[in-house]
XYZ file of C-alpha atoms in Angstrom:
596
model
C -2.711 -11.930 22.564
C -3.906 -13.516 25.762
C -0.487 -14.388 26.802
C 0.997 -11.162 26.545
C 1.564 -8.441 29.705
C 2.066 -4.896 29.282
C 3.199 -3.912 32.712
C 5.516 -0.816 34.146
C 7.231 0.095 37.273
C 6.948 3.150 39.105
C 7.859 4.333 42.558
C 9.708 7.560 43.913
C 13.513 7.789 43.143
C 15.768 5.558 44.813
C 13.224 3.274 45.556
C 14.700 0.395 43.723
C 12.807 0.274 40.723
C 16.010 -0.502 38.536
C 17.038 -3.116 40.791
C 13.902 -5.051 40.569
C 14.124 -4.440 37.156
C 17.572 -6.300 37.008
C 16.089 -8.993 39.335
C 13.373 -9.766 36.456
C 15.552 -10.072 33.769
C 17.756 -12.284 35.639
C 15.017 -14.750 36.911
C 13.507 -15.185 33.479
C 16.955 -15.452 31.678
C 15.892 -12.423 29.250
C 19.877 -11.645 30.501
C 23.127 -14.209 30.112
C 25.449 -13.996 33.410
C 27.838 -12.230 30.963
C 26.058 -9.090 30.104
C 24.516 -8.991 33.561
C 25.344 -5.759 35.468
C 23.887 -3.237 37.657
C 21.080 -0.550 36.592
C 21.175 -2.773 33.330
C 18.254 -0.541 31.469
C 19.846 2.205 32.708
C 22.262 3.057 29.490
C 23.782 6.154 30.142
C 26.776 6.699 33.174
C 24.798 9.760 33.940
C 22.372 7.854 35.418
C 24.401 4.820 37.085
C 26.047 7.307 39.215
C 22.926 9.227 40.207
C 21.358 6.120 40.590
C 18.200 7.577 39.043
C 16.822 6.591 36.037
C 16.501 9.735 33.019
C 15.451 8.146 29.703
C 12.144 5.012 29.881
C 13.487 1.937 28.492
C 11.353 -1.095 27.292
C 12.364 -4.426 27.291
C 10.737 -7.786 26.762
C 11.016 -10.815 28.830
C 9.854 -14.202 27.842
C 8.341 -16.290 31.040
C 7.229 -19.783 31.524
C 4.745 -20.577 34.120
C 2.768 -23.883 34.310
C 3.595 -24.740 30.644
C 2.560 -21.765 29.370
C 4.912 -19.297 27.452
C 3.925 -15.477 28.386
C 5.491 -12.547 26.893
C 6.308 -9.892 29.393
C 6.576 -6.426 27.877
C 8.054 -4.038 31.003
C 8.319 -0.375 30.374
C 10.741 0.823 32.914
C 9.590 4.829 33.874
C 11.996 7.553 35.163
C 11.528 8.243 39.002
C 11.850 12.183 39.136
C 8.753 14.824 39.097
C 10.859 16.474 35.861
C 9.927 13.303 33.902
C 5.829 13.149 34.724
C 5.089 13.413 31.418
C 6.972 10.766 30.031
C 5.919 8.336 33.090
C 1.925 9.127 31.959
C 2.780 8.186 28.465
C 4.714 4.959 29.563
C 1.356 4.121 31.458
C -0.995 4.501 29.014
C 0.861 1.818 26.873
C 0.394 -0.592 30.084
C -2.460 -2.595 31.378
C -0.904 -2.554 34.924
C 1.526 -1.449 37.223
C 3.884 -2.490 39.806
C 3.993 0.098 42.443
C 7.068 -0.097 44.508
C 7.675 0.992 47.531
C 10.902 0.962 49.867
C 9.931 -0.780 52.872
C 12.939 1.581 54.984
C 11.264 4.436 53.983
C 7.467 4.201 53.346
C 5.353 6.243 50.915
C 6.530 9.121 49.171
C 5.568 12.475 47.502
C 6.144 10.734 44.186
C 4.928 7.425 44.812
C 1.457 9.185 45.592
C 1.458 10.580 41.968
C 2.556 8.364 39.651
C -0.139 6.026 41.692
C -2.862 8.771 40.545
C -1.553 8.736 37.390
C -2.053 4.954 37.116
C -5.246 5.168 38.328
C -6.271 7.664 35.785
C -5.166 5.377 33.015
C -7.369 2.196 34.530
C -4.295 -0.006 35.255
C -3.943 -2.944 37.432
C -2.341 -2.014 40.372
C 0.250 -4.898 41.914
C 1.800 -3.348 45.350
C 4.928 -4.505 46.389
C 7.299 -3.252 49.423
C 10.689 -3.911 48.100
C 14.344 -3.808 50.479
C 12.998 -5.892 52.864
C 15.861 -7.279 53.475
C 17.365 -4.180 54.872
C 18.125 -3.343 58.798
C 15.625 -0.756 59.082
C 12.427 -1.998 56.938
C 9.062 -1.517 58.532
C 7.256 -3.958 56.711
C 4.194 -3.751 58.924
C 4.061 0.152 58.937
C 4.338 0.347 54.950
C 1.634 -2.250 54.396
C -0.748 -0.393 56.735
C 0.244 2.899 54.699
C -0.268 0.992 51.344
C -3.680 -0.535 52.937
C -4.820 2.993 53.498
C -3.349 4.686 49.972
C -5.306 2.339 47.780
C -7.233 0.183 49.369
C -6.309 -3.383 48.669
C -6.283 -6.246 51.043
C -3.189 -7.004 53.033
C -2.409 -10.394 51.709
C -2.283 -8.823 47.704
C 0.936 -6.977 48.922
C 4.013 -9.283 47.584
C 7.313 -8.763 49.652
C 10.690 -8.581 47.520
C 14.142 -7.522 47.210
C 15.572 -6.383 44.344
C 18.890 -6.669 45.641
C 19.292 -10.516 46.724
C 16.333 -11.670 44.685
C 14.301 -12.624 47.398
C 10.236 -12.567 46.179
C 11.126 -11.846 42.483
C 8.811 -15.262 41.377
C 5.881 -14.091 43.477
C 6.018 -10.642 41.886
C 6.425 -12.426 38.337
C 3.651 -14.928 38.908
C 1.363 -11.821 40.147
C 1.916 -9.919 37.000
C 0.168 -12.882 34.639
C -2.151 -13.649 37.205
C -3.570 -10.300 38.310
C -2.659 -7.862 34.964
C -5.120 -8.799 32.383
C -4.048 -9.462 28.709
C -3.946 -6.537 26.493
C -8.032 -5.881 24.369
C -7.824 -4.952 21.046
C -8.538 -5.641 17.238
C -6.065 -7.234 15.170
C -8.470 -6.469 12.232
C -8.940 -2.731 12.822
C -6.601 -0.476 11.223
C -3.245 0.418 12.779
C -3.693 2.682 16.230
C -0.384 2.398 17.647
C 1.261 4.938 20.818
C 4.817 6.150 20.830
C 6.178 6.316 24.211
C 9.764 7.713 23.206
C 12.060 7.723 21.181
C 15.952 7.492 20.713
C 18.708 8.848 18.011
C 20.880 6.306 16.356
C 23.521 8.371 14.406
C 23.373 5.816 11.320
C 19.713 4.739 11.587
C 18.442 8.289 12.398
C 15.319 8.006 14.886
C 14.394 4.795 16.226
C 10.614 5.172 17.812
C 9.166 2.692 20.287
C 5.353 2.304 20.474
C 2.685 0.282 21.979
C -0.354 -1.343 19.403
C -3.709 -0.999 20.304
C -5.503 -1.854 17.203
C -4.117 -3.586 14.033
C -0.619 -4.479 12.741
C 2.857 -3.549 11.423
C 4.570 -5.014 8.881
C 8.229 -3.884 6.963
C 7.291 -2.257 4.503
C 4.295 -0.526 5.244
C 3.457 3.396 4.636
C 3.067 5.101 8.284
C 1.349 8.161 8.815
C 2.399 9.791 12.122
C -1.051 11.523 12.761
C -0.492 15.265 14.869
C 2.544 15.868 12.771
C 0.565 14.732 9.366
C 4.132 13.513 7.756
C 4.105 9.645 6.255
C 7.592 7.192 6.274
C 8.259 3.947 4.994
C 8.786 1.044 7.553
C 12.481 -0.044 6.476
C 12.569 -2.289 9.933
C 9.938 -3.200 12.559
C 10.739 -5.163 15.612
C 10.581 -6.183 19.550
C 12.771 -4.448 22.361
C 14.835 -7.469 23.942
C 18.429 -6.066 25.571
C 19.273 -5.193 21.866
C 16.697 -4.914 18.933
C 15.101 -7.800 17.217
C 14.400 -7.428 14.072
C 10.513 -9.157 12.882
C 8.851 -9.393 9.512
C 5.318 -8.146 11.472
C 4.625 -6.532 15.285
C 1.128 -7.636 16.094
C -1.981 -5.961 18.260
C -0.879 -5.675 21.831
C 2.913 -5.914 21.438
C 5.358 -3.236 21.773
C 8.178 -2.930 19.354
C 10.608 -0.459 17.424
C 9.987 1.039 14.064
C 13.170 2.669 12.406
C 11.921 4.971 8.938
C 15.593 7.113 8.549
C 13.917 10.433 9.657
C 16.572 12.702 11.460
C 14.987 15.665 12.478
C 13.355 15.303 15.822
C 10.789 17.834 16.041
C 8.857 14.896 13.939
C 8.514 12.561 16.260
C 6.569 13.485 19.473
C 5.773 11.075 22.526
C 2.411 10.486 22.764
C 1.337 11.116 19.137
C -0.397 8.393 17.770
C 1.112 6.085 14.244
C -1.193 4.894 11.958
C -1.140 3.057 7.841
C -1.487 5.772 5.304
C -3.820 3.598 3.223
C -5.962 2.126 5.991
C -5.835 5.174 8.720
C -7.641 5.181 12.016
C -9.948 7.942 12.558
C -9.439 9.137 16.198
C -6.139 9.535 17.920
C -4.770 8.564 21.006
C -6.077 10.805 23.872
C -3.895 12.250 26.109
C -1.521 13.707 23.869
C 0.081 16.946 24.184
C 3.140 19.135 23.472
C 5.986 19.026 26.497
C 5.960 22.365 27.936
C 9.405 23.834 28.977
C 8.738 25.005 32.764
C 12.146 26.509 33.225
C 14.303 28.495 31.169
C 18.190 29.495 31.572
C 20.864 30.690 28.634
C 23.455 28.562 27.743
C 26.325 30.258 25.975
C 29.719 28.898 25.390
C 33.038 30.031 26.973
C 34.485 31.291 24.157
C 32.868 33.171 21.425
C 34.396 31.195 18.490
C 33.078 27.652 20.243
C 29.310 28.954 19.444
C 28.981 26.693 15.755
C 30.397 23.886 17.552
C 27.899 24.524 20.468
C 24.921 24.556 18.061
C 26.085 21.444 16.896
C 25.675 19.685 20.053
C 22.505 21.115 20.455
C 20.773 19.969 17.769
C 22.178 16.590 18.775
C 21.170 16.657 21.947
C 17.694 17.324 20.997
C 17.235 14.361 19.281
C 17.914 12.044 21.912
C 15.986 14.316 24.503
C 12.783 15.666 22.717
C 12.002 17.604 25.979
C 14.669 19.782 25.415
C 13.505 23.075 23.516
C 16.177 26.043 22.564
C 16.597 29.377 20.676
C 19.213 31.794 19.918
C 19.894 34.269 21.700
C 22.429 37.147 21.665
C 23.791 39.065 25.080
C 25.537 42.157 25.080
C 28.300 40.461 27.700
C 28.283 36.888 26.679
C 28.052 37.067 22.993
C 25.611 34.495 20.970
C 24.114 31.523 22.530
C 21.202 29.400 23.285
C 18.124 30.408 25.080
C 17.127 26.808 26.083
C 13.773 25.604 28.140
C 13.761 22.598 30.383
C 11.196 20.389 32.313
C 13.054 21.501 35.408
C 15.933 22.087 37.801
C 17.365 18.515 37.664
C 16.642 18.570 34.009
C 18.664 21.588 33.309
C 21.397 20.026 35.357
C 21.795 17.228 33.445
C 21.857 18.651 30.026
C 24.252 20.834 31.163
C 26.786 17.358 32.416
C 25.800 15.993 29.173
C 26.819 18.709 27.200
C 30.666 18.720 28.992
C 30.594 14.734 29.232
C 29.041 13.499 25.756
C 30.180 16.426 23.993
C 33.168 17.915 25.898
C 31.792 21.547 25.876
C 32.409 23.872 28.790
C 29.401 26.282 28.689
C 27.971 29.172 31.154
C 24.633 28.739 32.158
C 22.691 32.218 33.207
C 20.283 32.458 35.872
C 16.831 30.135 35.474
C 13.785 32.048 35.520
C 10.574 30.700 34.091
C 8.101 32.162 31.655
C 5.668 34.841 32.277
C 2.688 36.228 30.523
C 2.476 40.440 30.554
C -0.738 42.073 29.049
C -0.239 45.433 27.357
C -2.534 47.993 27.483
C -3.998 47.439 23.979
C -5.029 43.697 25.495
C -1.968 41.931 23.543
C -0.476 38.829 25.019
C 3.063 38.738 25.404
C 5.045 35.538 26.501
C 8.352 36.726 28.560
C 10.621 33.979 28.984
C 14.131 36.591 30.023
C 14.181 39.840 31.016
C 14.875 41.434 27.671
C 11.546 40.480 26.435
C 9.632 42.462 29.137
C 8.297 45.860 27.756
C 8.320 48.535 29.563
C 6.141 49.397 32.428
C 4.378 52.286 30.649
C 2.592 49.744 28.430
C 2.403 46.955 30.518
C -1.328 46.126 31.909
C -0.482 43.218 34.072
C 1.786 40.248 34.349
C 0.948 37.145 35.397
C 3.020 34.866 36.456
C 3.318 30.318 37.056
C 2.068 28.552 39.947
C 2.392 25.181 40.883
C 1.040 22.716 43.107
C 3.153 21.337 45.686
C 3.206 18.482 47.992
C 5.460 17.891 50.519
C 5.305 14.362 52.629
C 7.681 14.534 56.281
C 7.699 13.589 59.819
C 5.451 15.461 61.824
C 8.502 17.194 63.764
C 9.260 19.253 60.437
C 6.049 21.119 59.974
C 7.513 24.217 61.392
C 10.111 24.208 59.146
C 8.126 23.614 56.498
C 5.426 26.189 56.882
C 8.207 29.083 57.532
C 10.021 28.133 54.463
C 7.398 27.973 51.959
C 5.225 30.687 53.166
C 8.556 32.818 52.803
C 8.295 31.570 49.164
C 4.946 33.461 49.333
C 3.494 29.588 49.601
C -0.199 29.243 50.427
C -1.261 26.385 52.864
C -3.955 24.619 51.202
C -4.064 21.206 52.979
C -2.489 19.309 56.010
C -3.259 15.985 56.158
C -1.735 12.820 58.297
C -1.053 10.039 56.179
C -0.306 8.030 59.934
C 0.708 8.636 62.588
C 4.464 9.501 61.469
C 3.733 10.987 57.923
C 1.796 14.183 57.339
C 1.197 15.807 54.041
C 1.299 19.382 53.247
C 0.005 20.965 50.153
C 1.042 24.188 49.057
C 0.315 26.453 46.186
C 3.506 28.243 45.272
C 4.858 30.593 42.254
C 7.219 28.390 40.137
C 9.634 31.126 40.323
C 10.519 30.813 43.980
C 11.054 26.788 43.540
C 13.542 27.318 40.681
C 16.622 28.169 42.489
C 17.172 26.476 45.925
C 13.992 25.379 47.076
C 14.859 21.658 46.971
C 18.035 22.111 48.395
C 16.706 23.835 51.907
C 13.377 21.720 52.102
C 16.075 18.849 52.042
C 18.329 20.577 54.652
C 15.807 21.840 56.716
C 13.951 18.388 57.058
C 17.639 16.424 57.643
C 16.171 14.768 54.416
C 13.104 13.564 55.759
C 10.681 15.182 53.245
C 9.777 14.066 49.596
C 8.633 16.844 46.982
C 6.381 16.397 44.365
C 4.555 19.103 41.935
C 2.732 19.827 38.767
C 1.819 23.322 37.154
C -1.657 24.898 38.045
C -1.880 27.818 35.822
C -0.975 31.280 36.522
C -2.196 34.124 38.497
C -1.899 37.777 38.430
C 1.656 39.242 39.990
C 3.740 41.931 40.839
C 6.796 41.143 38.648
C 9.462 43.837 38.164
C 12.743 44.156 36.106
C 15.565 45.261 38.101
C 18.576 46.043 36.102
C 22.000 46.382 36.715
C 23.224 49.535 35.937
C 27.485 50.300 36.169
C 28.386 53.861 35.859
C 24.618 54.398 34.324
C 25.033 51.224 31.540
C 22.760 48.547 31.885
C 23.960 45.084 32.095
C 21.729 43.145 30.347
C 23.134 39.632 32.071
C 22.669 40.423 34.958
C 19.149 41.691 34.891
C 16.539 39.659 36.216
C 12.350 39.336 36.643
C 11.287 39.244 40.725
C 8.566 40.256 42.691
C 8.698 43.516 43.940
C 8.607 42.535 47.367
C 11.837 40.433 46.948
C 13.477 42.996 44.756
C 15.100 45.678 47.212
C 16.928 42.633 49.480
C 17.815 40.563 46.365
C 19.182 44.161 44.312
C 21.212 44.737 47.692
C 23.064 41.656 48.143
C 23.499 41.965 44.509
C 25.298 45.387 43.984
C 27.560 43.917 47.563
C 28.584 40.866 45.491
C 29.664 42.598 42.397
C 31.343 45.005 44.711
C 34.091 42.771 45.817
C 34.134 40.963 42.538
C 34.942 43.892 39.808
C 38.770 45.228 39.575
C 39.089 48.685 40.612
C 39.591 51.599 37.776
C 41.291 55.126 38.331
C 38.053 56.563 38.447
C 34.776 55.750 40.701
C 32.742 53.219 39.790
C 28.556 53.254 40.707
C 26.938 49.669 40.674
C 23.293 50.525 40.851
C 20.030 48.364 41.027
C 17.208 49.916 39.672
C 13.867 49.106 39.180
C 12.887 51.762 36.137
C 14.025 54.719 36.970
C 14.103 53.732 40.742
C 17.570 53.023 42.321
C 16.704 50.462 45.429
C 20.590 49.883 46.062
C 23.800 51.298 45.136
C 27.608 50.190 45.634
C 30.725 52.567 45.385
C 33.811 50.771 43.857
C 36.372 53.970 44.912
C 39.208 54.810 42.571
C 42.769 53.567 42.567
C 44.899 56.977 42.924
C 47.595 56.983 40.678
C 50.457 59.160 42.404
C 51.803 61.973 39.811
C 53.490 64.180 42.172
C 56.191 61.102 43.042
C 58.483 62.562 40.726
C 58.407 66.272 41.852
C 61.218 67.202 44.956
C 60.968 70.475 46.478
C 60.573 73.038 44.238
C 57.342 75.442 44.137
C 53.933 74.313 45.242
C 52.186 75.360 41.994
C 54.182 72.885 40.071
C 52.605 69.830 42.019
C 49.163 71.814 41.545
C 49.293 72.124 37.894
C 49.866 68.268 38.061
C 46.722 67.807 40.275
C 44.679 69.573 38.447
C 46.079 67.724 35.248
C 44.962 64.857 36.922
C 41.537 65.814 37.960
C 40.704 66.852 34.606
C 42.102 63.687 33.215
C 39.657 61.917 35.850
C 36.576 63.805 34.748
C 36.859 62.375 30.802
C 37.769 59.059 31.659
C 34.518 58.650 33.753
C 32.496 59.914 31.011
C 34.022 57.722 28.505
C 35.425 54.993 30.370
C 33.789 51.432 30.557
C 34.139 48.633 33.547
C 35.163 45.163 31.909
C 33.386 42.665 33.935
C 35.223 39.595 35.003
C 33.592 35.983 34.255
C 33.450 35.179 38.120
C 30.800 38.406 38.243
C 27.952 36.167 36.340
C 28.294 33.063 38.033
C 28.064 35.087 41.315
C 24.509 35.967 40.560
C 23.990 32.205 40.562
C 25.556 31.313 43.895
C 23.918 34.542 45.488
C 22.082 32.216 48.446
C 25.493 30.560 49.702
């Protein structure tokens, strides 16, 4: 055991973590020159175009230093605030960490919590400033930043470059000399971590955990402990590039166990494995269920697509176990998915997945995230769309998500910053200069105002100068209204949607404009109302087409082209009362794009 290194990487996105990464693997010649290619952990094509890393991997490299043999277990973490609770899982299966920084752009939102998280966990903390080889790198300005963040002395801060190798021995020599070998008892009984998990369509789930205490052998009766459910051990194993296959994975290693289970509600990250005869009596702290923070519908273009779509889902599911869905039926769209993700760029890349990996064209409705409303009897009701929310004659309160957010910038951008976010109904809680070219700002936010195009202006608005992190703070009382859109006095229940009141008039006006110039016209008037109960806050007049029904009458007597009018006008009056407005596909992706 006192050769082995559990170590991770983390670092903001598009700091070069997966680079370095490639670097290591190459150095140590864990990789032949043959299967040697870019983002090599990095399985998906998802994520090589990105560039951003979406699933942890876990890999082990073999390194020889002095005459010594080391094994080298690296856990490679995903870069985005979506994926926090995977990276603190990854972490607590390490004894250190290599925190990377890019030396062109300096310390980041995200760097500054992942490092928290790693601190939280007790790990060894190896800085490095990586792209130093670049035009722009400011080596001396991100090693005063780093000196400040945590502390360390200047000469424990390694220079590399993942891209032309420069460094990589230093940072590899580091890791056995500064990361101490994992503790443990080889004796105790079996106390091992799962850190994630992947489907294999003929081997079912494959789970990847970390030992703390005791061993594995094939064979062996598991017990997965907060889902109570035991498996038989058909393989256990070590993560090189592909899977290697072991009789026994010892205390301190980190390996693969594959027991045929399919279903992937089963298998949690986090939870903690243990041997059915011989089990340990505490479990792994830090545990706990993903939480969904956004959710959207997902329903499928056409109707008869919606088995197939399920399908997919379910498939889906068990290579992402963040992913959480429910049916859900809509008066427009037909049956679908209700689905809840970890975020925006989460819900994005389902969605690519689903048209890429499993060629299905779907339509996504607006993301809103979940509130809480208390009825008047004291009941707690979870909305998560706007059908769910009862009606404002029982309704006590509603509460609704905040979150914590920290924004890191130039000091140039502060105005911008401030007027966006307090038009998000932000709250300024702290403003605090990092140096003298980097300030942070910390704002406390409702979740709901972040979901659509927050990251998108803050990005805009700062010329891309500003990194965003956040994470969920509870929720506080709000005033949350339905507004519904009503067409010739029928509710649509697609387009409805849950905003503050103070938001609502502007948001039910733009609205009603949009589907204006979007709906075909009828031969009778059409009314597109937003309404807040029984409260119209905007209204829209599509007017009729006229159909001309005196074109065939020539001279002759007046009273003739009367009697036709009249026909007409009588016609009119029953087909508004029992005619109803088709509404065109373009009308519900409007509601999406309603910002542009």
């Amino acid at each position: 055991m006192k050769n082995i290194r559990n170590f991770c990487i983390i670092a903001h996105i598009d700091h070069g973590k997966s680079t370095l990464a490639d670097r290591l693997l190459q150095v140590t010649n864990t990789i032949s020159e043959r299967d040697m290619m870019d983002q090599v952990l990095d399985d998906m094509d998802l994520e090589r175009e990105k560039g951003i890393t979406i699933k942890s991997h876990a890999i082990q490299i073999n390194y020889n230093q002095s005459g010594q043999d080391y094994i080298l277990n690296l856990i490679d973490t995903p870069g985005h605030v979506d994926f926090s609770y995977e990276v603190s899982r990854a972490l607590a299966a390490c004894e250190g960490a290599l925190l990377l920084v890019d030396a062109t752009q300096g310390i980041q939102a995200q760097t500054i919590s992942n490092l928290y998280l790693a601190i939280e966990n007790d790990l060894e903390i190896i800085p490095v400033i990586n792209k130093i080889d670049m035009d722009g790198a400011m080596i001396e300005e991100v090693e005063d930043q780093i000196v400040e963040l945590i502390g360390c002395k200047r000469e424990d801060i390694l220079h590399a470059s993942g891209r032309t190798g420069k460094g990589v021995e230093a940072v590899l020599e580091a890791i056995v000399a500064r990361i101490p070998a994992p503790g443990g008892d080889p004796t105790a009984p079996l106390q091992a971590l799962i850190f994630d998990s992947v489907f294999n369509s003929f081997r079912g789930i494959i789970v990847y955990y970390r030992i703390l205490n005791g061993s594995i052998s094939k064979g062996d009766k598991v017990k997965f402990v907060s889902t109570d459910q035991e498996y038989e051990a058909d393989e256990v194993g070590i993560l090189k590039l592909k899977m290697t296959e072991k009789p026994k994975v010892t205390c301190g290693d980190v390996g693969y166990i594959i027991t045929g289970i399919k279903n992937a509600k089963e298998v949690k990250v986090g939870d903690t494995i243990t041997l059915a005869a011989n089990p340990t009596q505490e479990m792994i702290k830090g545990f706990q269920e993903v939480k969904p923070m956004v959710f959207a519908g997902i329903f499928p273009v056409l109707t008869e697509d919606f088995e197939e779509l399920r399908d997919c889902m379910d498939k889906l599911q068990l290579n992402d176990a963040s992913l959480t869905y429910e049916l859900e039926t809509s008066q427009a769209l037909g049956f679908g998915f209700r689905c809840g993700f970890l975020g925006l760029l989460h819900m994005e890349i389902i969605q690519e997945r689903l048209e890429r990996e499993f060629n299905q064209t779907v339509i996504t409705t607006v993301p809103n995230v979940s509130f809480i409303a208390y009825s008047v009897k004291g009941e707690k009701i979870i909305v998560n769309n706007p059908t769910e929310m009862p009606e404002p004659t029982y309704m006590d309160r509603i509460e609704e998500p905040f979150i914590k957010a920290q924004i890191i910038t130039k000091p140039d951008y502060i105005g911008n910053i401030m007027t966006l976010c307090l038009g998000k109904r932000g709250i300024l809680i702290n403003q605090s200069y990092l140096t003298q070219t980097r300030v942070e700002l910390v704002f406390e936010i409702p979740l709901t105002e972040i979901v659509f195009d927050f990251y998108d202006k803050l990005k805009s608005q700062t010329r891309g100068y500003a990194s965003f992190d956040y994470h969920p703070i509870g929720y506080r009382d709000a005033d949350i209204v339905k507004m519904d859109i009503l067409l010739n006095n029928e509710k649509v229940d697609a387009l409805s949607a849950l905003i503050h009141r103070g938001r609502a008039q502007e948001f039910g006006r733009k609205l009603c404009e949009k589907l204006k110039e979007l709906l075909p016209r009828q031969q009778f008037q059409i009314a597109i109302q937003a309404a807040i109960g029984a409260k119209v806050v905007a209204r829209e007049n599509i007017s009729a087409m006229r159909k001309d029904v005196t074109a065939k009458c020539y001279g002759g007597d007046i009273s003739r082209k009367r009697k036709l009018l009249e026909k007409q006008k009588e016609g009119k009056k029953r087909m508004r009362q029992i005619g109803n407005v088709e509404i065109p596909q373009e009308a519900f992706l409007a509601v999406l794009k309603l910002d542009d």
